[in-house]
Amino acid sequence: MATAEVFMSSKRYTDEFRAEAVKQVLERGFTVVDVAARIGIPKHTLYDWVQKAKKAGKPAAGSAPTGTDSAEVRRLKAELRRVTE
C-alpha cells in the first residue's frame, strides 16, 4: 500500500506561484516544458494551469491578433522578450 500513498500525495501551490508560471507561458512565450523544468513542477500540472487560464479568458499581455499570422506574431514577441531580458 506504500505505492498508493505516493500517488495520493500532491503538492499545493500558492495562487501567486501558479499565476507566475502561467504568465511565463502565456505572456513571455516560454514553453510549458521549459517553465515546468525550471520551477520544478510536473509539465502536465503546468499544462493544466495554462489550459484553465485560457478557458477563464485571461488574456496575455496585450491582445494577441487573430488569424493566420497570430502564431508568428506571438513567436516573434516571445523571442524579443527573451532577448531583451
PDB file of N, CA and C in Angstrom, residues 61-74 77:
ATOM      1  N   ALA A  61      -0.496  39.494 -22.129  1.00  0.00           N
ATOM      2  CA  ALA A  61      -0.195  40.928 -22.182  1.00  0.00           C
ATOM      3  C   ALA A  61      -0.575  41.453 -23.557  1.00  0.00           C
ATOM      4  N   GLY A  62      -1.437  42.434 -23.608  1.00  0.00           N
ATOM      5  CA  GLY A  62      -1.942  42.903 -24.892  1.00  0.00           C
ATOM      6  C   GLY A  62      -2.850  41.828 -25.458  1.00  0.00           C
ATOM      7  N   SER A  63      -3.579  42.149 -26.455  1.00  0.00           N
ATOM      8  CA  SER A  63      -4.409  41.104 -27.052  1.00  0.00           C
ATOM      9  C   SER A  63      -3.702  40.565 -28.275  1.00  0.00           C
ATOM     10  N   ALA A  64      -3.604  39.266 -28.327  1.00  0.00           N
ATOM     11  CA  ALA A  64      -2.933  38.628 -29.451  1.00  0.00           C
ATOM     12  C   ALA A  64      -3.812  38.743 -30.689  1.00  0.00           C
ATOM     13  N   PRO A  65      -3.204  39.028 -31.827  1.00  0.00           N
ATOM     14  CA  PRO A  65      -4.007  39.109 -33.046  1.00  0.00           C
ATOM     15  C   PRO A  65      -4.580  37.746 -33.420  1.00  0.00           C
ATOM     16  N   THR A  66      -5.683  37.767 -34.089  1.00  0.00           N
ATOM     17  CA  THR A  66      -6.274  36.513 -34.532  1.00  0.00           C
ATOM     18  C   THR A  66      -6.003  36.338 -36.008  1.00  0.00           C
ATOM     19  N   GLY A  67      -6.102  35.114 -36.461  1.00  0.00           N
ATOM     20  CA  GLY A  67      -5.871  34.847 -37.874  1.00  0.00           C
ATOM     21  C   GLY A  67      -4.609  34.043 -38.080  1.00  0.00           C
ATOM     22  N   THR A  68      -4.188  33.957 -39.316  1.00  0.00           N
ATOM     23  CA  THR A  68      -3.062  33.092 -39.662  1.00  0.00           C
ATOM     24  C   THR A  68      -1.736  33.619 -39.168  1.00  0.00           C
ATOM     25  N   ASP A  69      -1.590  34.926 -39.014  1.00  0.00           N
ATOM     26  CA  ASP A  69      -0.313  35.500 -38.585  1.00  0.00           C
ATOM     27  C   ASP A  69      -0.139  35.513 -37.072  1.00  0.00           C
ATOM     28  N   SER A  70      -1.172  35.185 -36.316  1.00  0.00           N
ATOM     29  CA  SER A  70      -1.101  35.322 -34.865  1.00  0.00           C
ATOM     30  C   SER A  70      -0.012  34.453 -34.241  1.00  0.00           C
ATOM     31  N   ALA A  71       0.156  33.235 -34.717  1.00  0.00           N
ATOM     32  CA  ALA A  71       1.181  32.350 -34.152  1.00  0.00           C
ATOM     33  C   ALA A  71       2.572  32.919 -34.398  1.00  0.00           C
ATOM     34  N   GLU A  72       2.803  33.432 -35.581  1.00  0.00           N
ATOM     35  CA  GLU A  72       4.113  34.016 -35.902  1.00  0.00           C
ATOM     36  C   GLU A  72       4.370  35.279 -35.086  1.00  0.00           C
ATOM     37  N   VAL A  73       3.352  36.092 -34.916  1.00  0.00           N
ATOM     38  CA  VAL A  73       3.499  37.315 -34.111  1.00  0.00           C
ATOM     39  C   VAL A  73       3.815  36.955 -32.670  1.00  0.00           C
ATOM     40  N   ARG A  74       3.115  35.958 -32.121  1.00  0.00           N
ATOM     41  CA  ARG A  74       3.383  35.535 -30.743  1.00  0.00           C
ATOM     42  C   ARG A  74       4.801  34.999 -30.611  1.00  0.00           C
ATOM     43  N   LYS A  77       7.224  37.963 -30.699  1.00  0.00           N
ATOM     44  CA  LYS A  77       7.166  38.712 -29.447  1.00  0.00           C
ATOM     45  C   LYS A  77       7.876  37.962 -28.332  1.00  0.00           C
TER      46      LYS A  77
END
